[in-house]
Amino acid sequence: MKTESTNPEASREVEAGKKPVVLSGIRATGRMHLGNYLGAMRDFVTLSERDDRECFFFVADLHTLTTLPDADQIRRNVPEIVLSYLAAGIDPERSTIYTQSSVPETSELFWLFSNLMPVGELLKSPSYKEKAQMHPDNINAGLLNYPVLMAADILGPRAHFVPVGEDQYTHLENARDIARRFNNRYGDFFPLPQPLQQSGIRVPGLDGTGKMGKSDGNTLDLVDTPDEMWKKLAPAVTDPARKTRKDPGNPDICNIYTIHTYVSTEEELNWVREGCTTAGIGCLDCKKTLHKNISDLLAEYQERHRDLSARKGYAEEVLREGARRARKVIGETVREAQDRMGVAAYRGSS
Ligand code: TRP
């Protein structure tokens, strides 16, 4: 993405002594997996620990409706995602954790913003085209309007930085366009949000395809026990050249090796490379080491997850407090935006 001449660090609010705002969201489509952890959650935790940032993390349950009509699944997934934020180490006292639907002001902002978004741009959005192609029988208007709601998510707390993967950059560009149009028409108000480069870690799926993904059934889930993990890892696809234990392989094209590079030591990686290319070790040997390292990496997370899950109602409590804080900030934005757009006169004093 192009960098903007307007430096968000120098926006009015930041000049007025407010901390730059970081915001990110996750849809409630399924369980959190190793790809989410290495690619995003760990970065969120590091950001949330910085004293010079104000962080908002939310569950995009309204966005989830565009592809998941199963209400019970959404109900189950939402607190699970919150527990994973918490188990990863995000402190709900420092960061605001909430669900999108618990802040109705975001949906109000969505409507205001939809008047600043050309339909032609929405039709061109790569994620819209992809989803429309995948589900030609369910091209709902929510899919089309997805980027407008996402702009409301981001601009509601007037975020400066959005840690997301590259697949979300077009959406972020849309949010910046909306902010720019608003500022031009109604006076400077919104900071232009910038993407925040993440670890760049892209964990491949166990089926040997591109990416570990919630809806692809190719994941190691963060709450899987070591046994469950091994049951998934043992049959996972490796370099197809290794038909038998005696065939040498090429780690550079093996998805399992790629996962190794994120969790294993230099020494272990050398051992795998040497053993794989000479058929000195089998794929199961390689996977055993991987399994141990992933289990070790997730041990602390899993322990915290167990403790937090045992505290009945805790995730809900965090969400209620988060909603209260988020509504305050986002409510202020919406009232100011309505005022500037000429639709605030008879709102009353809520
Ligand atoms: N579209 C994001 C995804 O699918 C989720 C999301 C919704 C989001 N609103 C957001 C991410 C705002 C960052 C900021 O991953």
XYZ file of C-alpha atoms and ligand atoms in Angstrom:
365
model
C 0.000 0.000 0.000
C 1.168 3.515 -0.781
C 2.119 5.541 2.228
C 0.151 8.688 2.685
C 1.739 12.103 2.935
C -0.434 12.694 5.993
C 1.424 11.060 8.822
C -1.153 9.691 11.241
C 1.257 10.183 14.130
C 0.882 13.892 13.454
C -2.909 13.952 13.348
C -4.724 16.487 15.480
C -5.596 14.126 18.272
C -2.100 12.777 18.575
C -0.806 16.328 18.677
C -3.293 16.973 21.446
C -1.528 14.321 23.504
C -3.707 11.297 22.748
C -2.065 7.981 22.035
C -2.315 6.625 18.487
C -5.111 4.073 18.275
C -4.522 0.502 17.060
C -7.524 -1.583 16.028
C -8.058 -5.059 14.652
C -10.911 -7.518 14.297
C -11.427 -11.217 13.686
C -14.532 -12.791 12.187
C -16.310 -15.455 14.240
C -16.228 -18.178 11.596
C -14.503 -20.913 13.610
C -11.869 -21.961 16.082
C -8.571 -20.140 16.323
C -5.634 -22.046 14.911
C -1.859 -21.991 14.745
C -1.964 -19.712 11.693
C -3.969 -17.079 13.607
C -1.582 -17.369 16.533
C 1.721 -17.031 14.677
C 0.420 -14.673 11.996
C -1.631 -12.256 14.085
C -2.382 -12.886 17.750
C 1.223 -12.732 18.928
C 1.592 -9.350 17.222
C -1.606 -8.110 18.862
C -0.187 -9.049 22.258
C 3.077 -7.193 21.631
C 1.174 -4.108 20.481
C -1.168 -4.246 23.442
C 1.771 -4.173 25.829
C 3.084 -0.863 24.491
C 2.431 2.130 26.717
C 2.272 4.493 23.747
C -0.667 2.826 22.005
C -4.388 2.534 22.730
C -5.688 -0.830 21.479
C -9.132 -1.994 20.372
C -9.687 -5.663 19.533
C -13.098 -6.836 18.491
C -15.005 -9.829 17.163
C -16.577 -8.976 13.813
C -19.780 -10.915 14.413
C -21.832 -8.746 12.030
C -19.347 -9.421 9.240
C -19.639 -13.111 10.055
C -23.295 -13.021 8.993
C -22.262 -12.446 5.373
C -21.082 -16.047 5.077
C -22.298 -17.924 8.170
C -26.076 -18.047 8.674
C -25.842 -20.557 11.552
C -26.790 -18.547 14.662
C -25.691 -21.226 17.137
C -22.273 -21.453 15.607
C -21.805 -17.706 15.886
C -23.021 -17.796 19.498
C -20.462 -20.479 20.296
C -17.593 -18.925 18.363
C -17.746 -15.406 19.804
C -16.757 -16.134 23.444
C -14.221 -18.652 22.164
C -12.441 -15.936 20.184
C -12.474 -13.647 23.185
C -10.931 -16.395 25.315
C -8.227 -16.819 22.711
C -7.388 -13.092 22.793
C -7.163 -13.342 26.570
C -5.262 -16.634 26.653
C -2.736 -15.229 24.191
C -2.051 -12.529 26.751
C -4.141 -9.475 25.916
C -5.021 -7.686 29.137
C -8.655 -6.517 29.062
C -7.856 -3.692 31.473
C -5.385 -2.169 29.022
C -7.128 -3.014 25.749
C -10.777 -2.679 24.826
C -12.215 -6.034 23.758
C -15.765 -6.105 22.361
C -18.107 -7.480 19.744
C -19.106 -5.438 16.731
C -22.822 -5.988 17.379
C -22.595 -4.662 20.943
C -21.761 -1.219 19.564
C -24.840 -0.181 17.546
C -23.127 3.132 16.789
C -20.844 1.275 14.362
C -23.863 0.318 12.281
C -25.057 3.934 12.336
C -21.681 5.008 11.043
C -21.943 2.319 8.384
C -25.028 4.027 6.973
C -23.421 7.454 7.013
C -20.375 6.043 5.220
C -22.363 4.128 2.621
C -23.207 7.535 1.161
C -19.512 8.177 0.614
C -18.786 4.904 -1.176
C -19.300 4.405 -4.918
C -21.013 1.098 -5.745
C -18.513 0.661 -8.593
C -15.664 0.435 -6.081
C -17.526 -2.142 -4.024
C -18.166 -4.280 -7.102
C -14.445 -4.223 -7.885
C -13.356 -5.403 -4.432
C -11.309 -8.619 -4.811
C -12.818 -10.250 -1.730
C -16.350 -9.514 -2.977
C -15.580 -11.010 -6.377
C -13.982 -14.059 -4.791
C -16.886 -14.727 -2.427
C -19.482 -14.095 -5.134
C -17.722 -16.620 -7.335
C -17.480 -19.202 -4.565
C -21.133 -18.858 -3.518
C -23.075 -17.714 -6.581
C -26.309 -18.707 -4.812
C -25.698 -16.380 -1.855
C -24.492 -13.023 -3.111
C -26.121 -10.950 -0.408
C -25.823 -7.178 -0.073
C -23.837 -7.700 3.128
C -21.001 -9.106 1.035
C -21.066 -6.067 -1.202
C -21.203 -3.639 1.709
C -18.562 -5.487 3.718
C -15.859 -2.828 3.167
C -18.186 -0.008 4.279
C -18.877 -1.729 7.603
C -15.170 -2.395 7.946
C -14.482 1.310 7.395
C -16.968 2.048 10.206
C -15.152 -0.458 12.454
C -11.859 1.298 11.834
C -12.928 4.927 11.770
C -15.373 4.573 14.688
C -12.561 4.638 17.285
C -10.609 6.882 14.847
C -7.869 4.272 14.493
C -4.461 5.212 13.166
C -3.014 1.743 12.753
C -4.623 -1.499 11.654
C -2.556 -4.687 11.956
C -3.907 -6.899 9.171
C -2.576 -9.252 6.526
C -2.099 -8.174 2.940
C -5.399 -9.755 1.927
C -7.090 -6.933 3.843
C -5.202 -4.037 2.254
C -7.918 -3.263 -0.297
C -10.428 -2.955 2.514
C -8.112 -0.630 4.333
C -7.685 1.428 1.188
C -11.492 1.719 1.037
C -11.543 2.958 4.637
C -8.936 5.579 3.790
C -10.926 6.670 0.735
C -14.026 7.079 2.875
C -12.078 9.028 5.516
C -10.586 11.255 2.834
C -13.971 11.927 1.216
C -15.505 12.714 4.565
C -12.670 15.075 5.477
C -12.890 16.853 2.118
C -16.616 17.307 2.254
C -17.228 17.945 5.946
C -13.901 19.178 7.283
C -10.893 17.356 8.643
C -12.003 14.813 11.225
C -10.770 11.273 10.601
C -7.124 10.200 10.714
C -6.196 8.168 7.619
C -5.644 4.636 8.936
C -2.437 2.856 7.971
C -1.843 -0.881 7.776
C 0.582 -2.191 10.327
C 2.898 -4.777 8.896
C 2.491 -8.034 10.756
C 5.014 -10.796 11.264
C 4.430 -11.807 7.638
C 4.163 -15.385 8.854
C 1.846 -17.347 6.643
C 1.302 -20.822 8.039
C 0.539 -23.424 5.349
C -2.379 -25.826 5.752
C -1.889 -29.482 6.740
C -3.389 -30.534 3.406
C -0.420 -29.022 1.600
C -2.444 -26.144 0.168
C -1.658 -22.452 0.504
C -2.779 -21.349 3.923
C -4.097 -22.703 7.201
C -7.703 -21.501 7.166
C -10.683 -21.875 9.478
C -13.017 -22.960 6.717
C -10.578 -25.294 4.934
C -10.395 -28.064 7.563
C -6.587 -28.036 7.392
C -5.742 -26.506 10.755
C -4.041 -27.257 14.054
C -6.363 -25.597 16.542
C -4.980 -23.766 19.538
C -7.095 -25.797 21.938
C -6.221 -29.191 20.413
C -4.649 -31.522 22.976
C -1.217 -32.947 22.060
C -2.957 -36.205 21.088
C -5.457 -34.453 18.850
C -2.655 -32.493 17.288
C -0.669 -35.611 16.540
C -3.719 -37.249 14.925
C -3.851 -34.328 12.487
C -0.121 -33.904 12.035
C 0.804 -37.566 11.427
C -1.196 -37.921 8.173
C -0.501 -34.328 7.017
C 0.714 -33.894 3.433
C 4.495 -33.541 2.878
C 6.706 -33.408 -0.213
C 4.922 -35.855 -2.583
C 8.341 -37.083 -3.791
C 8.693 -38.951 -0.486
C 6.471 -41.858 -1.405
C 8.343 -44.198 0.925
C 10.751 -43.728 3.798
C 13.644 -44.371 1.365
C 12.795 -41.529 -1.050
C 14.638 -38.289 -0.356
C 12.612 -35.065 -0.228
C 12.949 -31.333 -0.672
C 12.186 -29.275 2.443
C 11.852 -26.114 0.359
C 8.587 -27.322 -1.130
C 7.306 -29.062 2.005
C 4.562 -27.339 4.001
C 5.588 -29.182 7.160
C 9.117 -27.823 6.865
C 7.730 -24.310 6.466
C 5.880 -24.697 9.768
C 9.143 -25.975 11.312
C 10.881 -22.731 10.371
C 8.479 -20.802 12.633
C 8.827 -22.940 15.737
C 12.130 -24.864 15.637
C 15.758 -24.069 16.397
C 18.477 -23.591 13.802
C 19.966 -26.903 14.861
C 16.702 -28.764 14.448
C 16.138 -27.193 11.051
C 19.564 -28.356 9.892
C 18.820 -31.835 11.189
C 15.520 -31.925 9.261
C 17.082 -30.587 6.058
C 19.954 -33.048 6.147
C 17.728 -35.991 7.091
C 15.005 -35.192 4.566
C 17.267 -34.618 1.550
C 19.254 -37.824 2.219
C 16.294 -39.921 3.379
C 18.164 -40.267 6.664
C 14.960 -39.549 8.564
C 11.343 -40.237 7.703
C 8.513 -37.694 7.574
C 7.210 -39.009 10.883
C 10.555 -38.281 12.581
C 10.398 -34.757 11.260
C 6.796 -34.388 12.380
C 7.543 -35.669 15.885
C 9.995 -32.843 16.479
C 7.524 -30.368 15.021
C 4.787 -31.738 17.244
C 6.927 -31.344 20.345
C 7.873 -27.772 19.489
C 4.306 -26.710 18.756
C 3.099 -28.340 21.968
C 5.801 -26.498 23.943
C 5.025 -23.205 22.229
C 1.321 -23.486 23.033
C 1.646 -24.921 26.546
C 1.312 -21.586 28.310
C -1.527 -20.471 26.042
C -3.375 -23.708 26.683
C -2.960 -23.517 30.412
C -4.317 -19.974 30.471
C -7.133 -21.033 28.162
C -8.079 -23.842 30.544
C -8.064 -21.507 33.544
C -10.087 -18.826 31.798
C -12.633 -21.309 30.422
C -13.211 -22.556 33.946
C -14.235 -19.061 35.003
C -17.849 -19.205 33.926
C -19.142 -15.968 32.453
C -15.712 -14.325 32.341
C -15.573 -13.789 28.555
C -19.064 -12.293 28.708
C -18.028 -9.968 31.498
C -15.019 -8.770 29.493
C -17.278 -8.166 26.499
C -19.811 -6.175 28.489
C -17.118 -3.901 29.892
C -15.499 -3.623 26.438
C -18.828 -2.668 24.868
C -19.312 0.060 27.441
C -15.908 1.573 26.708
C -16.138 1.165 22.940
C -19.621 2.703 22.790
C -18.391 5.787 24.550
C -15.589 6.436 22.063
C -17.444 5.343 18.928
C -20.594 7.166 20.062
C -18.650 10.419 20.198
C -17.409 9.858 16.653
C -20.877 9.132 15.342
C -22.450 12.168 16.970
C -19.763 14.417 15.555
C -20.097 12.825 12.098
C -23.897 13.184 12.155
C -23.551 16.772 13.213
C -21.176 17.575 10.388
C -23.422 15.792 7.884
C -26.467 17.786 8.988
C -28.466 14.953 10.545
C -28.072 15.608 14.257
C -30.521 18.367 15.061
C -33.308 16.337 16.667
C -31.269 13.470 18.037
C -31.899 14.368 21.673
C -29.292 13.906 24.334
C -28.351 10.237 24.367
N -12.123 -8.396 7.324
C -11.305 -8.869 8.425
C -10.944 -10.344 8.143
O -11.669 -11.028 7.483
C -12.020 -8.772 9.747
C -12.324 -7.349 10.090
C -13.554 -6.764 10.120
C -11.377 -6.353 10.442
N -13.447 -5.471 10.459
C -12.133 -5.171 10.668
C -9.979 -6.349 10.567
C -11.490 -3.974 11.011
C -9.356 -5.146 10.925
C -10.107 -3.974 11.145
O -9.934 -10.777 8.629
